[in-house]
Amino acid sequence: MTYAAPVSAMLHTFKMVGVDALYTEDFNEELFQGILEEAAKTADNKLAPENKKGDKSGVIFKDGNVTMPAGWKALYKDWCDGGWNGLPASPEYGGQGLPYLLNTACLEMWNAANPSFGIGPVLTQGAVEALNAHGSEALKTAYLPQMIEGSWTGTMNLTEPSAGSDLSVVRSKAVKAGDHYLITGQKIFITWGEQDLTENIIHLVLARLPDAPAGTKGISLFLVPKILPDGTRNDLRAHSVEHKLGLHASPTCTMIFGDKGGAIGYLIGEENRGLNCMFTMMNNARLAVAIQGVAVAERAYQQALSYARDRVQGRMAIIHHPDVKRNLLTMKALTYASRALCYRTAIALDLAHHGDKLKGQEAALLTPVAKAFSTDNGIEVASLGVQVHGGMGFIEETGAAQHMRDARIYAIYEGTNGIQAIDLVTRKLTQEGVVAREILRHEAVLTRLKGVNTSEYGATLARFSESLDAFKEATRHILSHPEQALAGATPYTKLFGLTAGASALIEEAMMGGDIALARFMAEHLLPQTSGLSLEITAGAASLEVIL
Ligand SMILES: Cc1cc2nc3c(=O)[nH]c(=O)nc-3n(C[C@H](O)[C@H](O)[C@H](O)COP(=O)(O)OP(=O)(O)OC[C@H]3O[C@@H](n4cnc5c(N)ncnc54)[C@H](O)[C@@H]3O)c2cc1C
């Protein structure tokens, strides 16, 4: 089963999030639509056909070198030649300066078509963002043009064996040596840490200076190229690649820096301010992973829908059995609701970059929800996709199993979903007025729904109204019982996602979209919100047991 990028659904969601606010003399509807249609051709016809082959062949690791799947070198070059890598990047260094909203839709296409391929550019774009925001002019001039073009890829070297969710204990070292630093240490799980698609790889590495304060305030960020400006090889190497549940064609490497005395690295930003530099791009990177959840969900949904239309059991295609229909509609509603939340986050980031402070706060609030909700949904949707296939879903041949395997990582990397939930309840929710504005937005949708409420909407109004009450009640509880917030963080994030996701589908329905889908979400999925609110308001007492 191939993939067809859902361009018209994407454009409809663009409208719902208010894409008009991004139109200028240069940017208009025709341009955005044209770009999405071109991206769709690349995703559908070039990247998607290589997905299963890459999953089967994986990557080959030998003597520190990684061989990517056959044909990927040409595929990657062709993709870069299309200008896709530099879509959101600064025109000053060769990028196209297009909105995150547009790039987010494109990232969905690359990652749905071929997730092991799509993850590479996600990392490069993240590295570009960090370098552009914090690097010196000299570093930017020397590295950004190639990274934006894609002829050099970028990586993020954060994780170490004892520093995963808790980066305060990073141990890699950096010692000043003239105009550069010498980096030593080991990093694990580094995506695209080594590959043979490009001549150079630019590693962004977190390390600690000898006299640095302990904890997060003593970490610095360095640019450490595989090939140095004079053409020689830097003192770094991939030690191995991991054998993983999914993303088989994405090399996840253990990296060794400084075997021979120290890898040459250049400071990005100020000494000891490395985590701050990383945080600048965190919202974007987290949004990119959120959209990976949407991507795998969309692909799994398309595949299950096509299978259900053809597979006959009980004298009819299984798509006509109510239980299968319920599974398929659940898949579609969760996918579309997640996409809507991601696009809301993306456009809020765009408007924040144009100076809108409130939109900046909205983006910060929505980011952990978009990340956790969309990636949890990616797993659920991919699993339902296997279910719709019956036994054939468990057999690798159909490809449904690959989606389920690939989906699992998105809830783990770029901050596990547990960490996202903690971020939401401890840092984001407590920002002055931000959640009140979120509630107002949904109340406005409820009011509009009251005005247009036809029989087609069924019980949408009642269920959405209850869901909004549950959201308000749970929010009040979390804010007035901060000591219980950590226990309720994950169910609260889900409750937030379901309510905001349904709100978005209702808004889309009222703008000429899919009323049946909004109704399904309200009648079949929103009843969970009352249960989630009960779970949150029950507090933390039942967690106080010794395991
Ligand atoms: C395929 C793959 C690709 C990756 N790519 C990269 C990459 O390119 N660069 C990079 O730097 N890293 C990368 N990572 C690492 C990834 O970001 C980490 O695995 C992730 O941050 C979690 O860290 P950990 O594995 O050490 O888990 P841990 O931090 O040990 O977490 C284990 C569990 O405990 C929970 N937990 C931890 N702390 C808390 C807390 N304070 N409160 C509540 N719960 C908590 C977590 O939610 C999780 O469920 C990758 C990992 C994989 C598997």
PDB file of N, CA, C and O in Angstrom, residues 497-541:
ATOM      1  N   GLY A 497      -5.794  17.446  25.299  1.00  0.00           N
ATOM      2  CA  GLY A 497      -5.699  17.112  23.877  1.00  0.00           C
ATOM      3  C   GLY A 497      -7.053  16.736  23.291  1.00  0.00           C
ATOM      4  O   GLY A 497      -7.419  17.184  22.197  1.00  0.00           O
ATOM      5  N   LEU A 498      -7.811  15.933  24.029  1.00  0.00           N
ATOM      6  CA  LEU A 498      -9.128  15.512  23.516  1.00  0.00           C
ATOM      7  C   LEU A 498     -10.061  16.704  23.379  1.00  0.00           C
ATOM      8  O   LEU A 498     -10.752  16.855  22.363  1.00  0.00           O
ATOM      9  N   THR A 499     -10.067  17.577  24.390  1.00  0.00           N
ATOM     10  CA  THR A 499     -10.984  18.728  24.353  1.00  0.00           C
ATOM     11  C   THR A 499     -10.575  19.705  23.246  1.00  0.00           C
ATOM     12  O   THR A 499     -11.414  20.123  22.435  1.00  0.00           O
ATOM     13  N   ALA A 500      -9.285  20.041  23.200  1.00  0.00           N
ATOM     14  CA  ALA A 500      -8.824  20.994  22.179  1.00  0.00           C
ATOM     15  C   ALA A 500      -8.925  20.370  20.784  1.00  0.00           C
ATOM     16  O   ALA A 500      -9.235  21.063  19.809  1.00  0.00           O
ATOM     17  N   GLY A 501      -8.665  19.065  20.702  1.00  0.00           N
ATOM     18  CA  GLY A 501      -8.754  18.382  19.400  1.00  0.00           C
ATOM     19  C   GLY A 501     -10.189  18.369  18.892  1.00  0.00           C
ATOM     20  O   GLY A 501     -10.458  18.660  17.718  1.00  0.00           O
ATOM     21  N   ALA A 502     -11.142  18.058  19.775  1.00  0.00           N
ATOM     22  CA  ALA A 502     -12.553  18.040  19.364  1.00  0.00           C
ATOM     23  C   ALA A 502     -13.006  19.442  19.000  1.00  0.00           C
ATOM     24  O   ALA A 502     -13.723  19.647  18.014  1.00  0.00           O
ATOM     25  N   SER A 503     -12.563  20.422  19.778  1.00  0.00           N
ATOM     26  CA  SER A 503     -12.909  21.811  19.500  1.00  0.00           C
ATOM     27  C   SER A 503     -12.483  22.177  18.076  1.00  0.00           C
ATOM     28  O   SER A 503     -13.231  22.806  17.313  1.00  0.00           O
ATOM     29  N   ALA A 504     -11.281  21.741  17.703  1.00  0.00           N
ATOM     30  CA  ALA A 504     -10.755  22.041  16.366  1.00  0.00           C
ATOM     31  C   ALA A 504     -11.579  21.337  15.280  1.00  0.00           C
ATOM     32  O   ALA A 504     -11.895  21.931  14.239  1.00  0.00           O
ATOM     33  N   LEU A 505     -11.950  20.077  15.519  1.00  0.00           N
ATOM     34  CA  LEU A 505     -12.744  19.363  14.505  1.00  0.00           C
ATOM     35  C   LEU A 505     -14.126  19.998  14.358  1.00  0.00           C
ATOM     36  O   LEU A 505     -14.677  20.067  13.256  1.00  0.00           O
ATOM     37  N   ILE A 506     -14.693  20.479  15.479  1.00  0.00           N
ATOM     38  CA  ILE A 506     -16.008  21.153  15.411  1.00  0.00           C
ATOM     39  C   ILE A 506     -15.872  22.457  14.623  1.00  0.00           C
ATOM     40  O   ILE A 506     -16.694  22.771  13.756  1.00  0.00           O
ATOM     41  N   GLU A 507     -14.796  23.187  14.904  1.00  0.00           N
ATOM     42  CA  GLU A 507     -14.565  24.439  14.163  1.00  0.00           C
ATOM     43  C   GLU A 507     -14.453  24.150  12.667  1.00  0.00           C
ATOM     44  O   GLU A 507     -15.041  24.841  11.845  1.00  0.00           O
ATOM     45  N   GLU A 508     -13.671  23.104  12.342  1.00  0.00           N
ATOM     46  CA  GLU A 508     -13.517  22.753  10.921  1.00  0.00           C
ATOM     47  C   GLU A 508     -14.854  22.371  10.309  1.00  0.00           C
ATOM     48  O   GLU A 508     -15.171  22.749   9.182  1.00  0.00           O
ATOM     49  N   ALA A 509     -15.659  21.615  11.077  1.00  0.00           N
ATOM     50  CA  ALA A 509     -16.972  21.187  10.570  1.00  0.00           C
ATOM     51  C   ALA A 509     -17.832  22.413  10.281  1.00  0.00           C
ATOM     52  O   ALA A 509     -18.503  22.478   9.248  1.00  0.00           O
ATOM     53  N   MET A 510     -17.786  23.383  11.170  1.00  0.00           N
ATOM     54  CA  MET A 510     -18.616  24.585  10.983  1.00  0.00           C
ATOM     55  C   MET A 510     -18.106  25.452   9.831  1.00  0.00           C
ATOM     56  O   MET A 510     -18.800  26.334   9.370  1.00  0.00           O
ATOM     57  N   MET A 511     -16.862  25.169   9.374  1.00  0.00           N
ATOM     58  CA  MET A 511     -16.311  25.924   8.235  1.00  0.00           C
ATOM     59  C   MET A 511     -16.455  25.106   6.955  1.00  0.00           C
ATOM     60  O   MET A 511     -15.654  25.236   6.031  1.00  0.00           O
ATOM     61  N   GLY A 512     -17.449  24.225   6.905  1.00  0.00           N
ATOM     62  CA  GLY A 512     -17.688  23.436   5.690  1.00  0.00           C
ATOM     63  C   GLY A 512     -16.928  22.128   5.672  1.00  0.00           C
ATOM     64  O   GLY A 512     -16.806  21.477   4.631  1.00  0.00           O
ATOM     65  N   GLY A 513     -16.414  21.715   6.822  1.00  0.00           N
ATOM     66  CA  GLY A 513     -15.655  20.459   6.878  1.00  0.00           C
ATOM     67  C   GLY A 513     -16.532  19.262   7.216  1.00  0.00           C
ATOM     68  O   GLY A 513     -17.741  19.246   6.935  1.00  0.00           O
ATOM     69  N   ASP A 514     -15.935  18.287   7.877  1.00  0.00           N
ATOM     70  CA  ASP A 514     -16.547  16.979   8.065  1.00  0.00           C
ATOM     71  C   ASP A 514     -17.362  16.940   9.374  1.00  0.00           C
ATOM     72  O   ASP A 514     -16.818  16.665  10.450  1.00  0.00           O
ATOM     73  N   ILE A 515     -18.663  17.177   9.252  1.00  0.00           N
ATOM     74  CA  ILE A 515     -19.517  17.195  10.450  1.00  0.00           C
ATOM     75  C   ILE A 515     -19.555  15.802  11.082  1.00  0.00           C
ATOM     76  O   ILE A 515     -19.510  15.637  12.300  1.00  0.00           O
ATOM     77  N   ALA A 516     -19.622  14.778  10.223  1.00  0.00           N
ATOM     78  CA  ALA A 516     -19.731  13.400  10.738  1.00  0.00           C
ATOM     79  C   ALA A 516     -18.527  13.045  11.608  1.00  0.00           C
ATOM     80  O   ALA A 516     -18.664  12.357  12.625  1.00  0.00           O
ATOM     81  N   LEU A 517     -17.353  13.528  11.214  1.00  0.00           N
ATOM     82  CA  LEU A 517     -16.136  13.203  11.977  1.00  0.00           C
ATOM     83  C   LEU A 517     -16.155  13.918  13.342  1.00  0.00           C
ATOM     84  O   LEU A 517     -15.830  13.318  14.370  1.00  0.00           O
ATOM     85  N   ALA A 518     -16.567  15.194  13.321  1.00  0.00           N
ATOM     86  CA  ALA A 518     -16.654  15.948  14.580  1.00  0.00           C
ATOM     87  C   ALA A 518     -17.666  15.273  15.503  1.00  0.00           C
ATOM     88  O   ALA A 518     -17.438  15.124  16.710  1.00  0.00           O
ATOM     89  N   ARG A 519     -18.773  14.838  14.938  1.00  0.00           N
ATOM     90  CA  ARG A 519     -19.819  14.180  15.738  1.00  0.00           C
ATOM     91  C   ARG A 519     -19.296  12.859  16.318  1.00  0.00           C
ATOM     92  O   ARG A 519     -19.512  12.566  17.488  1.00  0.00           O
ATOM     93  N   PHE A 520     -18.591  12.101  15.474  1.00  0.00           N
ATOM     94  CA  PHE A 520     -18.040  10.833  15.977  1.00  0.00           C
ATOM     95  C   PHE A 520     -17.099  11.098  17.142  1.00  0.00           C
ATOM     96  O   PHE A 520     -17.166  10.449  18.189  1.00  0.00           O
ATOM     97  N   MET A 521     -16.227  12.077  16.963  1.00  0.00           N
ATOM     98  CA  MET A 521     -15.266  12.378  18.037  1.00  0.00           C
ATOM     99  C   MET A 521     -16.011  12.769  19.320  1.00  0.00           C
ATOM    100  O   MET A 521     -15.670  12.319  20.422  1.00  0.00           O
ATOM    101  N   ALA A 522     -17.042  13.591  19.170  1.00  0.00           N
ATOM    102  CA  ALA A 522     -17.789  14.055  20.352  1.00  0.00           C
ATOM    103  C   ALA A 522     -18.526  12.889  21.019  1.00  0.00           C
ATOM    104  O   ALA A 522     -18.457  12.719  22.234  1.00  0.00           O
ATOM    105  N   GLU A 523     -19.195  12.079  20.223  1.00  0.00           N
ATOM    106  CA  GLU A 523     -20.048  11.036  20.820  1.00  0.00           C
ATOM    107  C   GLU A 523     -19.257   9.813  21.281  1.00  0.00           C
ATOM    108  O   GLU A 523     -19.651   9.152  22.235  1.00  0.00           O
ATOM    109  N   HIS A 524     -18.169   9.494  20.598  1.00  0.00           N
ATOM    110  CA  HIS A 524     -17.437   8.252  20.930  1.00  0.00           C
ATOM    111  C   HIS A 524     -16.147   8.454  21.702  1.00  0.00           C
ATOM    112  O   HIS A 524     -15.715   7.549  22.406  1.00  0.00           O
ATOM    113  N   LEU A 525     -15.502   9.611  21.548  1.00  0.00           N
ATOM    114  CA  LEU A 525     -14.208   9.785  22.228  1.00  0.00           C
ATOM    115  C   LEU A 525     -14.275  10.772  23.399  1.00  0.00           C
ATOM    116  O   LEU A 525     -13.588  10.594  24.396  1.00  0.00           O
ATOM    117  N   LEU A 526     -15.120  11.805  23.263  1.00  0.00           N
ATOM    118  CA  LEU A 526     -15.164  12.795  24.354  1.00  0.00           C
ATOM    119  C   LEU A 526     -15.695  12.257  25.681  1.00  0.00           C
ATOM    120  O   LEU A 526     -15.322  12.795  26.738  1.00  0.00           O
ATOM    121  N   PRO A 527     -16.552  11.207  25.700  1.00  0.00           N
ATOM    122  CA  PRO A 527     -16.971  10.694  27.015  1.00  0.00           C
ATOM    123  C   PRO A 527     -15.797  10.319  27.914  1.00  0.00           C
ATOM    124  O   PRO A 527     -15.918  10.326  29.134  1.00  0.00           O
ATOM    125  N   GLN A 528     -14.618  10.048  27.328  1.00  0.00           N
ATOM    126  CA  GLN A 528     -13.440   9.735  28.147  1.00  0.00           C
ATOM    127  C   GLN A 528     -13.051  10.914  29.049  1.00  0.00           C
ATOM    128  O   GLN A 528     -12.414  10.720  30.085  1.00  0.00           O
ATOM    129  N   THR A 529     -13.386  12.128  28.628  1.00  0.00           N
ATOM    130  CA  THR A 529     -12.872  13.300  29.359  1.00  0.00           C
ATOM    131  C   THR A 529     -13.428  13.369  30.788  1.00  0.00           C
ATOM    132  O   THR A 529     -12.724  13.777  31.702  1.00  0.00           O
ATOM    133  N   SER A 530     -14.693  12.950  30.963  1.00  0.00           N
ATOM    134  CA  SER A 530     -15.264  12.979  32.322  1.00  0.00           C
ATOM    135  C   SER A 530     -14.500  12.020  33.220  1.00  0.00           C
ATOM    136  O   SER A 530     -14.200  12.328  34.374  1.00  0.00           O
ATOM    137  N   GLY A 531     -14.159  10.838  32.675  1.00  0.00           N
ATOM    138  CA  GLY A 531     -13.383   9.857  33.440  1.00  0.00           C
ATOM    139  C   GLY A 531     -11.994  10.394  33.767  1.00  0.00           C
ATOM    140  O   GLY A 531     -11.495  10.224  34.889  1.00  0.00           O
ATOM    141  N   LEU A 532     -11.377  11.054  32.787  1.00  0.00           N
ATOM    142  CA  LEU A 532     -10.032  11.607  33.024  1.00  0.00           C
ATOM    143  C   LEU A 532     -10.078  12.663  34.120  1.00  0.00           C
ATOM    144  O   LEU A 532      -9.198  12.732  34.979  1.00  0.00           O
ATOM    145  N   SER A 533     -11.134  13.485  34.104  1.00  0.00           N
ATOM    146  CA  SER A 533     -11.252  14.518  35.130  1.00  0.00           C
ATOM    147  C   SER A 533     -11.380  13.884  36.514  1.00  0.00           C
ATOM    148  O   SER A 533     -10.766  14.334  37.482  1.00  0.00           O
ATOM    149  N   LEU A 534     -12.158  12.790  36.597  1.00  0.00           N
ATOM    150  CA  LEU A 534     -12.282  12.094  37.883  1.00  0.00           C
ATOM    151  C   LEU A 534     -10.927  11.568  38.344  1.00  0.00           C
ATOM    152  O   LEU A 534     -10.583  11.628  39.523  1.00  0.00           O
ATOM    153  N   GLU A 535     -10.176  11.039  37.374  1.00  0.00           N
ATOM    154  CA  GLU A 535      -8.846  10.499  37.709  1.00  0.00           C
ATOM    155  C   GLU A 535      -7.945  11.620  38.255  1.00  0.00           C
ATOM    156  O   GLU A 535      -7.241  11.436  39.250  1.00  0.00           O
ATOM    157  N   ILE A 536      -7.991  12.773  37.615  1.00  0.00           N
ATOM    158  CA  ILE A 536      -7.115  13.890  38.016  1.00  0.00           C
ATOM    159  C   ILE A 536      -7.525  14.432  39.388  1.00  0.00           C
ATOM    160  O   ILE A 536      -6.692  14.631  40.267  1.00  0.00           O
ATOM    161  N   THR A 537      -8.836  14.620  39.568  1.00  0.00           N
ATOM    162  CA  THR A 537      -9.287  15.230  40.826  1.00  0.00           C
ATOM    163  C   THR A 537      -9.216  14.241  42.000  1.00  0.00           C
ATOM    164  O   THR A 537      -9.297  14.651  43.158  1.00  0.00           O
ATOM    165  N   ALA A 538      -9.044  12.953  41.696  1.00  0.00           N
ATOM    166  CA  ALA A 538      -8.879  11.967  42.789  1.00  0.00           C
ATOM    167  C   ALA A 538      -7.580  12.216  43.536  1.00  0.00           C
ATOM    168  O   ALA A 538      -7.394  11.752  44.662  1.00  0.00           O
ATOM    169  N   GLY A 539      -6.651  12.920  42.913  1.00  0.00           N
ATOM    170  CA  GLY A 539      -5.407  13.286  43.603  1.00  0.00           C
ATOM    171  C   GLY A 539      -4.345  12.210  43.537  1.00  0.00           C
ATOM    172  O   GLY A 539      -4.404  11.308  42.692  1.00  0.00           O
ATOM    173  N   ALA A 540      -3.380  12.311  44.451  1.00  0.00           N
ATOM    174  CA  ALA A 540      -2.177  11.479  44.369  1.00  0.00           C
ATOM    175  C   ALA A 540      -2.138  10.366  45.411  1.00  0.00           C
ATOM    176  O   ALA A 540      -1.226   9.546  45.413  1.00  0.00           O
ATOM    177  N   ALA A 541      -3.173  10.318  46.288  1.00  0.00           N
ATOM    178  CA  ALA A 541      -3.092   9.404  47.435  1.00  0.00           C
ATOM    179  C   ALA A 541      -2.866   7.954  47.008  1.00  0.00           C
ATOM    180  O   ALA A 541      -2.051   7.234  47.602  1.00  0.00           O
TER     181      ALA A 541
END
